[in-house]
PDB file of C-alpha atoms in Angstrom:
ATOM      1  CA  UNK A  30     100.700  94.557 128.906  1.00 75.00           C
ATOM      2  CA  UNK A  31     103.480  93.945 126.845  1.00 82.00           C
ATOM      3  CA  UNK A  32     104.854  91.243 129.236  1.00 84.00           C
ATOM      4  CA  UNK A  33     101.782  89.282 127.928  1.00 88.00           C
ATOM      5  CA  UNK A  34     101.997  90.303 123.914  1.00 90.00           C
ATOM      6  CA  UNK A  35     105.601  89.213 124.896  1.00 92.00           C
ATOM      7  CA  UNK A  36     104.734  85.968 125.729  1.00 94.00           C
ATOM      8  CA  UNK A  37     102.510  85.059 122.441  1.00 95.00           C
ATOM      9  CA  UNK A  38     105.991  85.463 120.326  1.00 96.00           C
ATOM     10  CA  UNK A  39     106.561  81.471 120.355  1.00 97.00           C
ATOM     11  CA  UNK A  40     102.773  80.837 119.092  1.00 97.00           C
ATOM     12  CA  UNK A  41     102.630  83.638 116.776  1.00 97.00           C
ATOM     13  CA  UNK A  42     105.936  82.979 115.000  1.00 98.00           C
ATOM     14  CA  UNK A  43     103.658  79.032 114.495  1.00 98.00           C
ATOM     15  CA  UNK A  44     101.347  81.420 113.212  1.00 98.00           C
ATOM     16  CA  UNK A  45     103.049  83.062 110.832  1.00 98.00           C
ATOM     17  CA  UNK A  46     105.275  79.657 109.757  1.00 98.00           C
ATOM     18  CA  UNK A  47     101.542  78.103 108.920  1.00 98.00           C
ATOM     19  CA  UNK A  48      99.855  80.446 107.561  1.00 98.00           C
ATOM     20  CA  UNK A  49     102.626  82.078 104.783  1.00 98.00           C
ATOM     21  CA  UNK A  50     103.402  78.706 104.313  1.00 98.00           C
ATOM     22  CA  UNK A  51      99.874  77.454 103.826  1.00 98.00           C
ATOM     23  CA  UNK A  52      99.425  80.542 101.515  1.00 98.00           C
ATOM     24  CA  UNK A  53     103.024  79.090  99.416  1.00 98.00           C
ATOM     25  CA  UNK A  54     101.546  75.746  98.946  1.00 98.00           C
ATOM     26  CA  UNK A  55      98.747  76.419  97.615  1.00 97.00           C
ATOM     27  CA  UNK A  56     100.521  78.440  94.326  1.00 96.00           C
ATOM     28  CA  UNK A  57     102.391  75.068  94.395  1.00 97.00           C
ATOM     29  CA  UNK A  58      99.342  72.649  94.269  1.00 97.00           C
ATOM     30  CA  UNK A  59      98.084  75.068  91.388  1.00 96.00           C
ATOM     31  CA  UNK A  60     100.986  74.442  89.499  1.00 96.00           C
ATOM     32  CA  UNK A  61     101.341  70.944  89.848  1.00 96.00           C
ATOM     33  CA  UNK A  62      98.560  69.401  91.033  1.00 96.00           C
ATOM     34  CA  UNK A  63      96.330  72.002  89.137  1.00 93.00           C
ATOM     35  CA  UNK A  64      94.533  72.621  92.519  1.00 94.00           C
ATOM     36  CA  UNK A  65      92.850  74.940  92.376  1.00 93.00           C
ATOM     37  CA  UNK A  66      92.384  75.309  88.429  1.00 90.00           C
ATOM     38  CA  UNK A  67      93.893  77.782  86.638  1.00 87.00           C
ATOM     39  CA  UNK A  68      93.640  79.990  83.209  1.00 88.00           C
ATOM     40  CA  UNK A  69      97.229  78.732  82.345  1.00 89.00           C
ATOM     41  CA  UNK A  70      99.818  76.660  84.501  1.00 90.00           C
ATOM     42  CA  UNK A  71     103.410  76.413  83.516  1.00 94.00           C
ATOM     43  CA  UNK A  72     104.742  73.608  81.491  1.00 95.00           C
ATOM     44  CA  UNK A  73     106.826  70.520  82.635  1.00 96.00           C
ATOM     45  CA  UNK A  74     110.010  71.093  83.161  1.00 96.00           C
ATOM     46  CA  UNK A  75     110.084  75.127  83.166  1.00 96.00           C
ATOM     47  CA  UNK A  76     111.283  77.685  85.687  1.00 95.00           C
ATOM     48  CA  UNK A  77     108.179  78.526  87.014  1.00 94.00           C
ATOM     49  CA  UNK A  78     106.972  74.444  87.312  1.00 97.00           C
ATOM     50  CA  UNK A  79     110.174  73.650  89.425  1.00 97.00           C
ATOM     51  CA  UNK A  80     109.197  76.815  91.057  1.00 97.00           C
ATOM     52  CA  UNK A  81     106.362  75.396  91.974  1.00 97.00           C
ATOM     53  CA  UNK A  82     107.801  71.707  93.157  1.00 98.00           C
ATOM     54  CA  UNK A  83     109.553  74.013  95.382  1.00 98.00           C
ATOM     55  CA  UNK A  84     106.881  75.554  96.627  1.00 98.00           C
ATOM     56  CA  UNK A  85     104.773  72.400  97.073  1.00 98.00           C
ATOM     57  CA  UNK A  86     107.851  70.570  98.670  1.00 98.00           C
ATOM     58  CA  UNK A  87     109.069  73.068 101.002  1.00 98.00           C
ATOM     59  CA  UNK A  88     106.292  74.933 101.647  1.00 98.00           C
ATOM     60  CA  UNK A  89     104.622  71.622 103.040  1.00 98.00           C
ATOM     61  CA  UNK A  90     108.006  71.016 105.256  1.00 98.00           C
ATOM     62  CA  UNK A  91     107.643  74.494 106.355  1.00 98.00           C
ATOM     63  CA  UNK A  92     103.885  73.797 106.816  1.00 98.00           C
ATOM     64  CA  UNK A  93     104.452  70.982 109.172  1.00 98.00           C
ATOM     65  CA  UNK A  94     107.338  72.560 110.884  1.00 98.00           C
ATOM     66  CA  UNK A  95     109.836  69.748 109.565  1.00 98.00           C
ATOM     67  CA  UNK A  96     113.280  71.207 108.420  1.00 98.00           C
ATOM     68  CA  UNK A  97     112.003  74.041 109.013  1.00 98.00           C
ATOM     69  CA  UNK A  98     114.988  76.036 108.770  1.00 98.00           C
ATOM     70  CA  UNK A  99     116.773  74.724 105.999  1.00 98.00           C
ATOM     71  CA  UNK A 100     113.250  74.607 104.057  1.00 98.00           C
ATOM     72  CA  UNK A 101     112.532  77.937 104.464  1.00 98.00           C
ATOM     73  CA  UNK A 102     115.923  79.030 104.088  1.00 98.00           C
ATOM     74  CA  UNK A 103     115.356  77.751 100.548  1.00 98.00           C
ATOM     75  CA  UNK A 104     112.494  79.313  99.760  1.00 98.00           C
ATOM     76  CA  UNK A 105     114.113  82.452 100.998  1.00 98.00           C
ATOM     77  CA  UNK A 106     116.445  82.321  97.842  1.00 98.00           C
ATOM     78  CA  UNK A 107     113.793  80.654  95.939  1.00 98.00           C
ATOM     79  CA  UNK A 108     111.594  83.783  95.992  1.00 98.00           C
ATOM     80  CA  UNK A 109     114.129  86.163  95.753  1.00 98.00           C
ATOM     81  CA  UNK A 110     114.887  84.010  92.177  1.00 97.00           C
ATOM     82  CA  UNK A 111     111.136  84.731  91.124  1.00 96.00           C
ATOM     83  CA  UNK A 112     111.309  88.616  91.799  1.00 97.00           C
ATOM     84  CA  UNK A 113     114.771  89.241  90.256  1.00 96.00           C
ATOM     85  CA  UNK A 114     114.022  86.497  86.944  1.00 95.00           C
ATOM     86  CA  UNK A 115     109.976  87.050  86.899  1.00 94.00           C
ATOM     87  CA  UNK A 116     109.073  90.554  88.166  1.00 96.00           C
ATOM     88  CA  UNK A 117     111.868  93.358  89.067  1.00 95.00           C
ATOM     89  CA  UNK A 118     112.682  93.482  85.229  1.00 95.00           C
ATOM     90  CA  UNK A 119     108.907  94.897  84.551  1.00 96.00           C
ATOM     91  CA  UNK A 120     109.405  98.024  86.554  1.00 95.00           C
ATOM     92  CA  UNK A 121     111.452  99.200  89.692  1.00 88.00           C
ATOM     93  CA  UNK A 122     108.425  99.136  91.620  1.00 93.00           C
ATOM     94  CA  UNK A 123     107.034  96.198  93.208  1.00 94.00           C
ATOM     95  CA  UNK A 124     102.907  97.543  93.149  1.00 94.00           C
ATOM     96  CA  UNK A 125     103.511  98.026  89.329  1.00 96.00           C
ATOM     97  CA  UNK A 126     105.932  94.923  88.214  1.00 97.00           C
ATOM     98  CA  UNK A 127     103.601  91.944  90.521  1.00 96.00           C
ATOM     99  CA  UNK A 128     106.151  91.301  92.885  1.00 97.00           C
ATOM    100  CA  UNK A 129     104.947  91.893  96.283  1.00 97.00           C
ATOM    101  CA  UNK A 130     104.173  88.423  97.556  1.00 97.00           C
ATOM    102  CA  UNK A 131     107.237  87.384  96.102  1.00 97.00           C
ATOM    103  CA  UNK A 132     109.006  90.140  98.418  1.00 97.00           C
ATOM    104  CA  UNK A 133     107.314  89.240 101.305  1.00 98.00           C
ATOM    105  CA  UNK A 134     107.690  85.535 100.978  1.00 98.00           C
ATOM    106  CA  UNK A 135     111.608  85.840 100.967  1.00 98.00           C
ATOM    107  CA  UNK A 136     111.943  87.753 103.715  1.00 98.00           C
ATOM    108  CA  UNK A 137     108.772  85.934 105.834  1.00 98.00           C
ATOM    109  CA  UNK A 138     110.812  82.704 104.814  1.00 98.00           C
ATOM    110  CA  UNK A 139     114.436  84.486 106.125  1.00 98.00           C
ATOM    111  CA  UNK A 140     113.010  85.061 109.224  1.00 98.00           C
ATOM    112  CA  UNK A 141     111.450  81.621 109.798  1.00 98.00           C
ATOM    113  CA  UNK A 142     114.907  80.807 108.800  1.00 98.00           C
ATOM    114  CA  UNK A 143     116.966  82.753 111.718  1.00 98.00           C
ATOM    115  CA  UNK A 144     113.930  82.215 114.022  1.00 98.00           C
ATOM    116  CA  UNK A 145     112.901  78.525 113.894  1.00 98.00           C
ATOM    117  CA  UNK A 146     109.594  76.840 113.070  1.00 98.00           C
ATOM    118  CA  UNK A 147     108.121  77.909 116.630  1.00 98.00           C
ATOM    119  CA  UNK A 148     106.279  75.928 119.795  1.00 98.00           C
ATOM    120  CA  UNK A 149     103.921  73.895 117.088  1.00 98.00           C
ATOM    121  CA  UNK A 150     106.190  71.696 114.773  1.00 98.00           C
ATOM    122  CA  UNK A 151     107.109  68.992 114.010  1.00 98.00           C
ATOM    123  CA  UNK A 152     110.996  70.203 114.833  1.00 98.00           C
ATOM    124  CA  UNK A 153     109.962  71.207 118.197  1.00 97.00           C
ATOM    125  CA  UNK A 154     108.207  68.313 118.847  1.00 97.00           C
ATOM    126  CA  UNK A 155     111.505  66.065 118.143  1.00 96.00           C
ATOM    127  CA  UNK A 156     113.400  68.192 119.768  1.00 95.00           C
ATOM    128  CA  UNK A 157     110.844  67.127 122.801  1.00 93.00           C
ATOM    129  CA  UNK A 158     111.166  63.796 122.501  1.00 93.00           C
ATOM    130  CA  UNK A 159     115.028  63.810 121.791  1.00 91.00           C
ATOM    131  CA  UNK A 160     115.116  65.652 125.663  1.00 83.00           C
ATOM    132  CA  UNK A 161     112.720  63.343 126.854  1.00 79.00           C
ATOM    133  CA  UNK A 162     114.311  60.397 125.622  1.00 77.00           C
ATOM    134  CA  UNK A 163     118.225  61.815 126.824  1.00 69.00           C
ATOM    135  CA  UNK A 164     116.758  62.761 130.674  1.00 62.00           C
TER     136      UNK A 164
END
């Protein structure tokens, strides 16, 4: 049994890369792209806008599995930024200050760091083609 959960790692860590990364993106295209509306979006030019070019940029890279690690490696620090500047000062805990996704996304984005972008990227697929191509 776990022989076979063993051998969905490579897709699921895809799975993960795509999905948190999907889920990134999408605060980006809300804050620059205004898609999907909001009550308020962030001025030009202010922390959270280039928070969210950074979100839109990377989190696309890391969508499409293109430099994937130093992308995500990025965001890592990135979202560790928004909890420490936007959220821990609130209150110590994370449920109470509105800091959770920005936990999890810096330590989702360290591990697709140390990990890779998985079997279906655009990384891995280069990395194909660059073996191919050398044989």
């Amino acid at each position: 049994m776990f022989a076979s959960i063993h051998a969905l790692q490579p897709a699921l860590l895809s799975l993960l890369r795509i999905v948190s990364s999907l889920v990134l993106f999408s605060y980006g295209t809300q804050k620059i792209l205004y898609f999907p509306a909001a009550e308020r979006v962030p001025d030009v030019g202010s922390l959270p806008w280039i928070a969210g070019v950074f979100e839109l940029v990377l989190g696309f890279l890391v969508l499409i599995g293109f430099q994937t690690r130093i992308a995500a490696f990025v965001l890592s620090g990135v979202m560790a930024f928004a909890y420490f500047i936007g959220h821990a000062s609130k209150s110590f805990y994370p449920a109470q200050n509105g800091g959770v996704a920005a936990i999890l996304f810096c330590f989702i984005f360290l591990y697709i760091f140390a990990a890779g972008a998985g079997p279906y990227s655009l990384d891995a697929m280069l990395k194909r083609k660059q073996g191919v191509a050398a044989a």
